[in-house]
XYZ file of C-alpha atoms in Angstrom:
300
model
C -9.929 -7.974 1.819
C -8.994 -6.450 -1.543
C -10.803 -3.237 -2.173
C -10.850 -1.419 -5.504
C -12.332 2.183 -6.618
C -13.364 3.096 -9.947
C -14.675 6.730 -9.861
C -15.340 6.410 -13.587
C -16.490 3.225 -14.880
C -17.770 2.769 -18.437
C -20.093 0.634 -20.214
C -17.604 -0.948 -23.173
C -18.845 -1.339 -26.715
C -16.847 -3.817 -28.760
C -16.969 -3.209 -32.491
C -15.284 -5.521 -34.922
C -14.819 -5.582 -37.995
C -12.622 -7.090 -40.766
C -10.818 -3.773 -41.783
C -11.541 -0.703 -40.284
C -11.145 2.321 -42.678
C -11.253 5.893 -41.923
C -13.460 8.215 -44.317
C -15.659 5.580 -45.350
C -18.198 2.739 -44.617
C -17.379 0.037 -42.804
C -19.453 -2.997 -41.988
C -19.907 -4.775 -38.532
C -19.359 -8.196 -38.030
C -20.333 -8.259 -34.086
C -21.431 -5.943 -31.039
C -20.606 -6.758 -27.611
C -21.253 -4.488 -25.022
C -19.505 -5.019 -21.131
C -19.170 -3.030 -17.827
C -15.519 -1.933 -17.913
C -13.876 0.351 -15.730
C -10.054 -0.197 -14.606
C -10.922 -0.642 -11.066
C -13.740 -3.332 -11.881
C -12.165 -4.725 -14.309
C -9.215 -5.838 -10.996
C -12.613 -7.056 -9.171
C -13.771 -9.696 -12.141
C -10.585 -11.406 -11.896
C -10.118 -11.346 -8.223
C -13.515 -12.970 -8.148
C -12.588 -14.914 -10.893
C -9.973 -15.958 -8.369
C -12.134 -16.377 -5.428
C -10.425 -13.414 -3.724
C -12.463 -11.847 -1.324
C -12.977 -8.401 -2.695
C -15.235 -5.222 -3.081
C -15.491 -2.739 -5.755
C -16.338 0.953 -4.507
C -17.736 2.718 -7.492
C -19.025 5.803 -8.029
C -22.291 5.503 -10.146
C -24.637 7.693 -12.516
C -28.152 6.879 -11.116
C -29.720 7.829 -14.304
C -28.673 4.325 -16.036
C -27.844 2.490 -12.831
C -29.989 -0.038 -13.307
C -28.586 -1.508 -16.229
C -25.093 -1.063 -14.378
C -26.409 -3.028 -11.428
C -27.445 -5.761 -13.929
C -23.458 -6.163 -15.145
C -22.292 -6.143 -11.241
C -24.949 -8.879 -10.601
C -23.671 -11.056 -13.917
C -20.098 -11.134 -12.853
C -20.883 -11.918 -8.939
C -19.280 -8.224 -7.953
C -19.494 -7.287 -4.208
C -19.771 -4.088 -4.953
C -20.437 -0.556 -2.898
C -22.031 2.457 -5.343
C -21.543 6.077 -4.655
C -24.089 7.670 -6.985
C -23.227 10.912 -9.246
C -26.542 12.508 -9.277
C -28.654 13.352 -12.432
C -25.498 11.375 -14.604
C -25.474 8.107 -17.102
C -22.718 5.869 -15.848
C -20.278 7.148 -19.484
C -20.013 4.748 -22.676
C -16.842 3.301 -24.288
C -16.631 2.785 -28.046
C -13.733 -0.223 -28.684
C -13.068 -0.683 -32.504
C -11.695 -4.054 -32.781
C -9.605 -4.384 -36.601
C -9.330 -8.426 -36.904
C -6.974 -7.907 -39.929
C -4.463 -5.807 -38.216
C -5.454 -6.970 -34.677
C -5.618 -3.857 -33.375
C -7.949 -1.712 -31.096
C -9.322 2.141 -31.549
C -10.557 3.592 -28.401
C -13.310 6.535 -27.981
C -13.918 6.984 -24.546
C -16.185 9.339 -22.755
C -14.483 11.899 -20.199
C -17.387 11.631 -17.366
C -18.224 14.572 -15.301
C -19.024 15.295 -11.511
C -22.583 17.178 -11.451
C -22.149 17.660 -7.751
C -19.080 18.489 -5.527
C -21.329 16.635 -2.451
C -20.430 13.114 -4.305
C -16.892 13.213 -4.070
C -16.914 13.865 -0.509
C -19.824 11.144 0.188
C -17.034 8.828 -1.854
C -14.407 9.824 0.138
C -16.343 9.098 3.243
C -17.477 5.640 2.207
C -13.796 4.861 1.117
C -12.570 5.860 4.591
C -15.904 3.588 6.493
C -14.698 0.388 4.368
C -10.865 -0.144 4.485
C -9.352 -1.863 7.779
C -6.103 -2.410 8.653
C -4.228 -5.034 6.592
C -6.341 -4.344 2.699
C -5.163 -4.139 0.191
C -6.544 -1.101 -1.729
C -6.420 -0.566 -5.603
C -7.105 2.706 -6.862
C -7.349 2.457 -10.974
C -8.327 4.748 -13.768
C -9.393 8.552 -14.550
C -11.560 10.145 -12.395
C -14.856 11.973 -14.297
C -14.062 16.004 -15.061
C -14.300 18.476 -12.379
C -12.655 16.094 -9.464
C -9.744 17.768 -7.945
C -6.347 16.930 -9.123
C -5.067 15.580 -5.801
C -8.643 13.579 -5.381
C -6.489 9.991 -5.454
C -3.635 11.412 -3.489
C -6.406 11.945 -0.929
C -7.622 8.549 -0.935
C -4.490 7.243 -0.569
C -3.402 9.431 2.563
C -7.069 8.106 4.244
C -5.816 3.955 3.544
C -1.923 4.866 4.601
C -3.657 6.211 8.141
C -5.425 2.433 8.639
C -2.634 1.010 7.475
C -3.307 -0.785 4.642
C -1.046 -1.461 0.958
C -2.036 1.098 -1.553
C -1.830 0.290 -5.271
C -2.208 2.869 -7.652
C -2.714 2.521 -11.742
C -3.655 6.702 -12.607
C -1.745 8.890 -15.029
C -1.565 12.470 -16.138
C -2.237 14.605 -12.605
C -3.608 12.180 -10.203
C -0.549 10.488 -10.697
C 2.023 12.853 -10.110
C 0.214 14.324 -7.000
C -0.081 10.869 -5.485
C 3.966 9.918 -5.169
C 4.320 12.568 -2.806
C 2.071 10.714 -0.556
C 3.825 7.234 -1.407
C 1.509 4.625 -2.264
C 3.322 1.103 -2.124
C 3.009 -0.003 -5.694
C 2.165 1.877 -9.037
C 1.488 0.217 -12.344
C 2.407 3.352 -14.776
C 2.677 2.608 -18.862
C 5.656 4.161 -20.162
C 4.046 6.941 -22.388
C 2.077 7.727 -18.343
C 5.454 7.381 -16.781
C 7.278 10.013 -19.563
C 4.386 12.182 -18.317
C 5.130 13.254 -15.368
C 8.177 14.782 -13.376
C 9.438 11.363 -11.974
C 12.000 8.852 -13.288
C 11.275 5.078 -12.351
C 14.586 5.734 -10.672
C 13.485 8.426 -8.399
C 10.203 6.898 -7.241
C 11.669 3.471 -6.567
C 13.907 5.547 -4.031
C 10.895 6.932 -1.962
C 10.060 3.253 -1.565
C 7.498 2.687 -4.135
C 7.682 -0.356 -6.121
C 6.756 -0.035 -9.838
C 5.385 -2.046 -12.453
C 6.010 -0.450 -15.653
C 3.527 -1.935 -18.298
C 5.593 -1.914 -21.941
C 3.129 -3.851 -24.504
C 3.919 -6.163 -26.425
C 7.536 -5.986 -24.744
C 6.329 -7.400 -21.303
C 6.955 -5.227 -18.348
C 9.067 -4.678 -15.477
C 9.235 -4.563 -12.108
C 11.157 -2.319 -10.003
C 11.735 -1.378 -6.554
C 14.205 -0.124 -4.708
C 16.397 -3.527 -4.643
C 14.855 -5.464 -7.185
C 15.113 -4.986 -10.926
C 13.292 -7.492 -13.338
C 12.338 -7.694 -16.753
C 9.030 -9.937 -17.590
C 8.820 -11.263 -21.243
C 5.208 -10.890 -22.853
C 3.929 -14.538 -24.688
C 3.037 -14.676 -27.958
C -0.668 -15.175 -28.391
C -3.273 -14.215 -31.236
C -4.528 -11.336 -29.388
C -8.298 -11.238 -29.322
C -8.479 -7.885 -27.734
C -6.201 -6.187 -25.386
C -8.846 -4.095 -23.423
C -8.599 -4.760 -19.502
C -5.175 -6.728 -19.964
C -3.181 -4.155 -17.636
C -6.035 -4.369 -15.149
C -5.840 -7.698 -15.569
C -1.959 -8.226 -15.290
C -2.437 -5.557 -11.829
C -4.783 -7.996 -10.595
C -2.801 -10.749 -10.752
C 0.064 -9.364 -8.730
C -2.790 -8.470 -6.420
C -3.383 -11.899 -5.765
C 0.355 -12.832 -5.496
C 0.368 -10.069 -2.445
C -2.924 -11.468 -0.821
C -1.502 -14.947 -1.129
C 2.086 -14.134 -0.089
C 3.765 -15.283 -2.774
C 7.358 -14.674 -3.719
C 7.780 -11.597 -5.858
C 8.863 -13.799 -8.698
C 5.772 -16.179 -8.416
C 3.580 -12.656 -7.668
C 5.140 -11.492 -11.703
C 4.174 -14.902 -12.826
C 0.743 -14.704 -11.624
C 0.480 -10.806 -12.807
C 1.586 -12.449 -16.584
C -0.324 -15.274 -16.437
C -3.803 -12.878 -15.393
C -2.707 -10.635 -18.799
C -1.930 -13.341 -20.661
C -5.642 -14.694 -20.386
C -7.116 -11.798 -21.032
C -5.628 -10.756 -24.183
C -6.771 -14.216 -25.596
C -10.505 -13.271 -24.011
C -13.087 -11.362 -25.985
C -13.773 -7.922 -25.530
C -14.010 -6.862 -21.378
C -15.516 -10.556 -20.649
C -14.975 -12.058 -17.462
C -11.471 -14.405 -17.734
C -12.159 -18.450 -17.464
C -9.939 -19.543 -14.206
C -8.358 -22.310 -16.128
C -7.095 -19.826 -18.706
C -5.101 -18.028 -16.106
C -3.865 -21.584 -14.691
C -2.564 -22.217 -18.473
C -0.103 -19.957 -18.633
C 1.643 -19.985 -14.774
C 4.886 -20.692 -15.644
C 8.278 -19.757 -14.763
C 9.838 -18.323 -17.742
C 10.692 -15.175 -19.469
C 11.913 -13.334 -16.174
C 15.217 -11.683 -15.980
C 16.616 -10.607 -12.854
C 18.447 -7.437 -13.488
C 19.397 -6.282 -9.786
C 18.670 -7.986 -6.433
């Protein structure tokens, strides 16, 4: 069983529009509006890849309904912590076609009531069993403690099960001194913090550092590859690091070879930067682009 945790999951509106321009009016050519959320945004395409999974998300009840309406459409097994008297927060993605780029206005998210992070923690410690793989992914709302994942992460090393983590800024810092087995860091999240990718692979966590455009690579603390990124017509890039974590996700449920895990993680980012908005990923995009190429082994 895979299970994920979003403690702040978002409702995404997709704006496009031919040109965006600051200071001015600019007209809309389409709205789109999907539940997002870095941790259930891993769930849609382990379901997409009929991995057995649960999202654990903490919830405001005052919108929950239409929330519950999104988990429903993409077939989510899902587990809700609810933040009392709070709206589940709302993303604002402006999508330029002529530049093909994104501008991001997210919501912070706030904890009304200390209570809900320890009925979270609780829940997260009822579900996990020896042998999941846990993915904990994305900011937490403001007024959660700045060890909160490190927590979580102590509770799934105790029933033995692999920790992933994709957090920046604080969470992520606090977390390597309780060593979860893989982190997916960006490099401006990486430059962050106190760490060098050198110095964490030694405490024995492997790292997937996500560069762009530029691929990523994988580190750990034997291996050293480099993953080329393919050249697509990017419809949006929203979700694709979820997306590429996801896919490596599967490679470790599966047992693959780390090489065929990369593949898969590509493959799973791949699709979703040629997928609209935070859709849900078609399974025969993924299967389009598994192949072999573009890896570079640079220690082993």
């Amino acid at each position: 069983m895979v299970i994920t945790v979003t403690m702040n999951p978002a409702f995404d509106k997709t704006i496009i529009v031919d040109d965006f321009q600051k200071n001015t009016l600019n007209k809309i050519n389409s709205v789109r509006i999907d539940l997002g959320g870095k941790g259930i945004n891993v769930s849609k395409i382990l379901t997409t890849l009929e991995i057995d999974n649960k999202a654990l998300v903490l919830a405001g009840d005052l919108n929950f309904k239409e929330l519950d309406n999104e988990l429903n459409k993409y077939n989510l097994n899902s587990e809700i912590i609810f933040n009392l008297n709070s709206h589940t927060r709302e993303n604002i993605k402006i999508q330029d076609e002529k530049t093909q780029s994104i501008t991001e206005l997210n919501e912070k998210g706030k904890i009304e009531n200390n209570q809900v992070l320890m009925d979270f923690k609780n829940k997260f410690s009822n579900i996990i069993s020896k042998d999941d793989i846990v993915v904990i992914s994305g900011s937490v709302p403001k007024g959660t403690p700045k060890d909160f994942y490190r927590s979580l992460i102590e509770i799934a090393k105790e029933k033995k099960a692999f920790v992933v983590l994709d957090a920046s800024g604080e969470q992520l810092e606090e977390s390597i001194e309780s060593k979860p087995d893989l982190i997916k860091p960006n490099e401006h999240e990486l430059s962050e913090i106190k760490y060098t990718k050198e110095e964490i692979a030694k405490r024995g966590i492997s790292i997937i550092l996500s560069k762009g455009r530029d691929g990523f690579e994988y580190l750990d603390s034997k291996n050293y590859l480099q993953v080329e990124s393919f050249k697509v017509e990017a419809k949006s890039t929203v979700g694709a690091g979820d997306s590429l974590l996801a896919g490596f996700v599967y490679g470790i449920s599966k047992k693959y070879s780390l090489e065929d895990s990369l593949v898969m993680a590509r493959a799973c980012a791949t699709a979703k930067v040629v997928t609209e908005g935070t859709a849900q990923v078609p399974k025969n995009k993924i299967e389009e682009y598994q192949v072999r190429e573009g890896l570079k082994w640079l220690r082993s």
